[in-house]
Short mmCIF file of N, CA and C in Angstrom, two decimals:
data_model
loop_
_atom_site.label_atom_id
_atom_site.label_comp_id
_atom_site.label_asym_id
_atom_site.label_seq_id
_atom_site.Cartn_x
_atom_site.Cartn_y
_atom_site.Cartn_z
N UNK I 20 175.89 204.36 21.20
CA UNK I 20 176.86 204.93 22.11
C UNK I 20 177.74 205.90 21.32
N UNK I 21 177.94 207.07 21.88
CA UNK I 21 178.75 208.08 21.19
C UNK I 21 180.24 207.83 21.41
N UNK I 22 181.03 208.26 20.45
CA UNK I 22 182.47 208.15 20.56
C UNK I 22 183.04 209.49 21.02
N UNK I 23 184.07 209.42 21.84
CA UNK I 23 184.77 210.61 22.33
C UNK I 23 186.20 210.55 21.84
N UNK I 24 186.91 211.67 21.99
CA UNK I 24 188.32 211.70 21.61
C UNK I 24 189.15 210.95 22.64
N UNK I 25 190.02 210.08 22.18
CA UNK I 25 190.88 209.28 23.05
C UNK I 25 191.97 210.17 23.66
N UNK I 26 192.20 210.07 24.98
CA UNK I 26 193.26 210.87 25.60
C UNK I 26 194.66 210.40 25.20
N UNK I 27 194.76 209.24 24.59
CA UNK I 27 196.06 208.70 24.19
C UNK I 27 196.42 209.05 22.74
N UNK I 28 195.54 208.71 21.80
CA UNK I 28 195.85 208.95 20.38
C UNK I 28 195.12 210.16 19.80
N UNK I 29 194.21 210.74 20.57
CA UNK I 29 193.46 211.94 20.20
C UNK I 29 192.54 211.76 19.00
N UNK I 30 192.19 210.52 18.68
CA UNK I 30 191.23 210.24 17.61
C UNK I 30 189.85 210.00 18.24
N UNK I 31 188.80 210.23 17.49
CA UNK I 31 187.44 210.06 18.00
C UNK I 31 187.06 208.58 17.92
N UNK I 32 187.55 207.83 18.90
CA UNK I 32 187.36 206.37 18.90
C UNK I 32 187.29 205.82 20.32
N UNK I 33 186.99 206.66 21.29
CA UNK I 33 187.00 206.30 22.71
C UNK I 33 185.56 206.08 23.17
N UNK I 34 185.24 204.86 23.57
CA UNK I 34 183.89 204.52 24.01
C UNK I 34 183.94 203.85 25.37
N UNK I 35 182.80 203.80 26.04
CA UNK I 35 182.73 203.22 27.38
C UNK I 35 181.79 202.02 27.40
N UNK I 36 181.98 201.18 28.41
CA UNK I 36 181.08 200.05 28.64
C UNK I 36 181.09 199.74 30.13
N UNK I 37 180.05 199.03 30.56
CA UNK I 37 179.95 198.62 31.96
C UNK I 37 179.67 197.12 31.99
N UNK I 38 180.48 196.39 32.75
CA UNK I 38 180.26 194.97 32.98
C UNK I 38 180.38 194.75 34.48
N UNK I 39 179.25 194.78 35.18
CA UNK I 39 179.25 194.70 36.64
C UNK I 39 179.80 193.38 37.17
N UNK I 40 179.87 192.36 36.32
CA UNK I 40 180.46 191.09 36.75
C UNK I 40 181.98 191.19 36.82
N UNK I 41 182.56 192.12 36.07
CA UNK I 41 184.02 192.30 36.03
C UNK I 41 184.46 193.41 36.97
N UNK I 42 183.77 194.58 36.91
CA UNK I 42 184.16 195.74 37.71
C UNK I 42 182.95 196.65 37.89
N UNK I 43 182.91 197.35 39.01
CA UNK I 43 181.85 198.32 39.24
C UNK I 43 182.16 199.64 38.54
N UNK I 44 183.38 199.80 38.06
CA UNK I 44 183.78 201.02 37.36
C UNK I 44 183.43 200.93 35.87
N UNK I 45 183.27 202.08 35.25
CA UNK I 45 183.05 202.16 33.81
C UNK I 45 184.39 201.94 33.12
N UNK I 46 184.40 201.12 32.07
CA UNK I 46 185.63 200.84 31.33
C UNK I 46 185.58 201.61 30.01
N UNK I 47 186.63 202.39 29.76
CA UNK I 47 186.78 203.13 28.51
C UNK I 47 187.81 202.43 27.65
N UNK I 48 187.56 202.36 26.34
CA UNK I 48 188.47 201.66 25.44
C UNK I 48 188.54 202.41 24.10
N UNK I 49 189.74 202.52 23.57
CA UNK I 49 189.94 203.12 22.25
C UNK I 49 190.03 202.01 21.22
N UNK I 50 189.17 202.07 20.21
CA UNK I 50 189.16 201.03 19.18
C UNK I 50 190.31 201.17 18.19
N UNK I 51 191.02 202.30 18.21
CA UNK I 51 192.15 202.48 17.28
C UNK I 51 193.50 202.14 17.89
N UNK I 52 193.81 202.72 19.06
CA UNK I 52 195.15 202.50 19.64
C UNK I 52 195.15 201.45 20.75
N UNK I 53 193.96 201.01 21.20
CA UNK I 53 193.89 199.98 22.22
C UNK I 53 194.01 200.49 23.65
N UNK I 54 194.11 201.81 23.83
CA UNK I 54 194.20 202.38 25.17
C UNK I 54 192.95 202.01 25.97
N UNK I 55 193.15 201.63 27.23
CA UNK I 55 192.03 201.26 28.10
C UNK I 55 192.23 201.87 29.47
N UNK I 56 191.14 202.33 30.07
CA UNK I 56 191.18 202.91 31.41
C UNK I 56 189.84 202.69 32.09
N UNK I 57 189.87 202.69 33.43
CA UNK I 57 188.64 202.60 34.22
C UNK I 57 188.29 203.97 34.75
N UNK I 58 186.99 204.25 34.79
CA UNK I 58 186.50 205.53 35.32
C UNK I 58 185.78 205.30 36.63
N UNK I 59 186.09 206.12 37.62
CA UNK I 59 185.35 206.14 38.87
C UNK I 59 184.31 207.25 38.75
N UNK I 60 183.06 206.89 38.45
CA UNK I 60 182.02 207.88 38.18
C UNK I 60 181.70 208.75 39.38
N UNK I 61 181.97 208.27 40.58
CA UNK I 61 181.67 209.07 41.77
C UNK I 61 182.59 210.28 41.89
N UNK I 62 183.68 210.31 41.12
CA UNK I 62 184.64 211.42 41.17
C UNK I 62 184.47 212.41 40.02
N UNK I 63 183.44 212.25 39.18
CA UNK I 63 183.23 213.18 38.06
C UNK I 63 183.17 214.60 38.59
N UNK I 64 183.79 215.53 37.87
CA UNK I 64 183.87 216.91 38.36
C UNK I 64 183.76 217.92 37.22
N UNK I 65 183.73 219.18 37.60
CA UNK I 65 183.68 220.27 36.63
C UNK I 65 185.10 220.56 36.14
N UNK I 66 185.26 220.68 34.84
CA UNK I 66 186.56 220.98 34.24
C UNK I 66 186.95 222.42 34.56
N UNK I 67 188.17 222.61 35.04
CA UNK I 67 188.65 223.95 35.36
C UNK I 67 188.89 224.79 34.11
N UNK I 68 189.11 224.16 32.98
CA UNK I 68 189.39 224.90 31.74
C UNK I 68 188.13 225.40 31.05
N UNK I 69 187.14 224.51 30.88
CA UNK I 69 185.96 224.90 30.09
C UNK I 69 184.68 225.04 30.91
N UNK I 70 184.69 224.60 32.18
CA UNK I 70 183.54 224.78 33.06
C UNK I 70 182.41 223.78 32.89
N UNK I 71 182.60 222.75 32.06
CA UNK I 71 181.56 221.74 31.88
C UNK I 71 181.78 220.60 32.87
N UNK I 72 180.71 219.85 33.15
CA UNK I 72 180.83 218.70 34.06
C UNK I 72 181.13 217.45 33.23
N UNK I 73 182.20 217.51 32.48
CA UNK I 73 182.64 216.41 31.64
C UNK I 73 184.03 215.93 32.01
N UNK I 74 184.49 216.27 33.21
CA UNK I 74 185.82 215.91 33.67
C UNK I 74 185.74 214.55 34.36
N UNK I 75 186.25 213.52 33.70
CA UNK I 75 186.17 212.17 34.25
C UNK I 75 187.52 211.76 34.84
N UNK I 76 187.50 210.95 35.88
CA UNK I 76 188.71 210.49 36.55
C UNK I 76 189.00 209.07 36.06
N UNK I 77 190.15 208.93 35.40
CA UNK I 77 190.52 207.67 34.78
C UNK I 77 191.76 207.07 35.42
N UNK I 78 191.78 205.74 35.44
CA UNK I 78 192.95 204.99 35.92
C UNK I 78 193.35 204.02 34.81
N UNK I 79 194.56 204.22 34.27
CA UNK I 79 195.09 203.31 33.26
C UNK I 79 196.20 202.49 33.90
N UNK I 80 196.81 201.62 33.13
CA UNK I 80 197.92 200.83 33.67
C UNK I 80 199.13 201.72 33.96
N UNK I 81 199.20 202.88 33.32
CA UNK I 81 200.35 203.77 33.49
C UNK I 81 200.17 204.83 34.58
N UNK I 82 198.96 205.42 34.68
CA UNK I 82 198.77 206.50 35.64
C UNK I 82 197.28 206.82 35.84
N UNK I 83 197.02 207.65 36.85
CA UNK I 83 195.69 208.17 37.11
C UNK I 83 195.65 209.61 36.61
N UNK I 84 194.55 209.99 35.97
CA UNK I 84 194.43 211.36 35.49
C UNK I 84 192.97 211.74 35.29
N UNK I 85 192.73 213.04 35.20
CA UNK I 85 191.41 213.56 34.86
C UNK I 85 191.45 213.92 33.39
N UNK I 86 190.32 213.69 32.72
CA UNK I 86 190.24 213.99 31.29
C UNK I 86 188.88 214.60 31.00
N UNK I 87 188.87 215.76 30.38
CA UNK I 87 187.62 216.41 30.01
C UNK I 87 187.22 215.93 28.62
N UNK I 88 186.08 215.27 28.52
CA UNK I 88 185.63 214.77 27.22
C UNK I 88 185.10 215.90 26.34
N UNK I 89 184.97 217.10 26.90
CA UNK I 89 184.50 218.25 26.12
C UNK I 89 185.67 219.00 25.47
N UNK I 90 186.64 219.44 26.29
CA UNK I 90 187.76 220.24 25.75
C UNK I 90 189.06 219.44 25.59
N UNK I 91 189.07 218.17 26.02
CA UNK I 91 190.19 217.23 25.86
C UNK I 91 191.41 217.57 26.72
N UNK I 92 191.23 218.37 27.77
CA UNK I 92 192.35 218.71 28.66
C UNK I 92 192.58 217.57 29.65
N UNK I 93 193.85 217.24 29.88
CA UNK I 93 194.24 216.23 30.87
C UNK I 93 194.92 216.91 32.04
N UNK I 94 194.59 216.46 33.25
CA UNK I 94 195.26 216.93 34.45
C UNK I 94 195.57 215.72 35.33
N UNK I 95 196.52 215.89 36.23
CA UNK I 95 196.88 214.80 37.14
C UNK I 95 195.75 214.54 38.12
N UNK I 96 195.65 213.30 38.56
CA UNK I 96 194.64 212.91 39.54
C UNK I 96 195.32 212.03 40.58
N UNK I 97 194.84 212.10 41.79
CA UNK I 97 195.38 211.26 42.85
C UNK I 97 194.84 209.85 42.78
N UNK I 98 195.27 209.03 43.70
CA UNK I 98 194.78 207.65 43.79
C UNK I 98 193.31 207.64 44.16
N UNK I 99 192.60 206.57 43.74
CA UNK I 99 191.22 206.38 44.16
C UNK I 99 190.89 204.96 44.38
#
């Protein structure tokens, strides 16, 4: 599994996992800062900044946001 840059600490330590017994959403976790968020894969979209389809919709305990795993840009996201 490849590591991505964490939207919280910006280190390359952000990985995903799926446990269908716990949640139907993909769970992302940072092994360095402990940041955790759920991804709704049905909402994946094209990043407005870089044009790649790497814009994932995340829900953390603090807020909902979109995060591009390619260019690392964060934008606000609505409820899902």
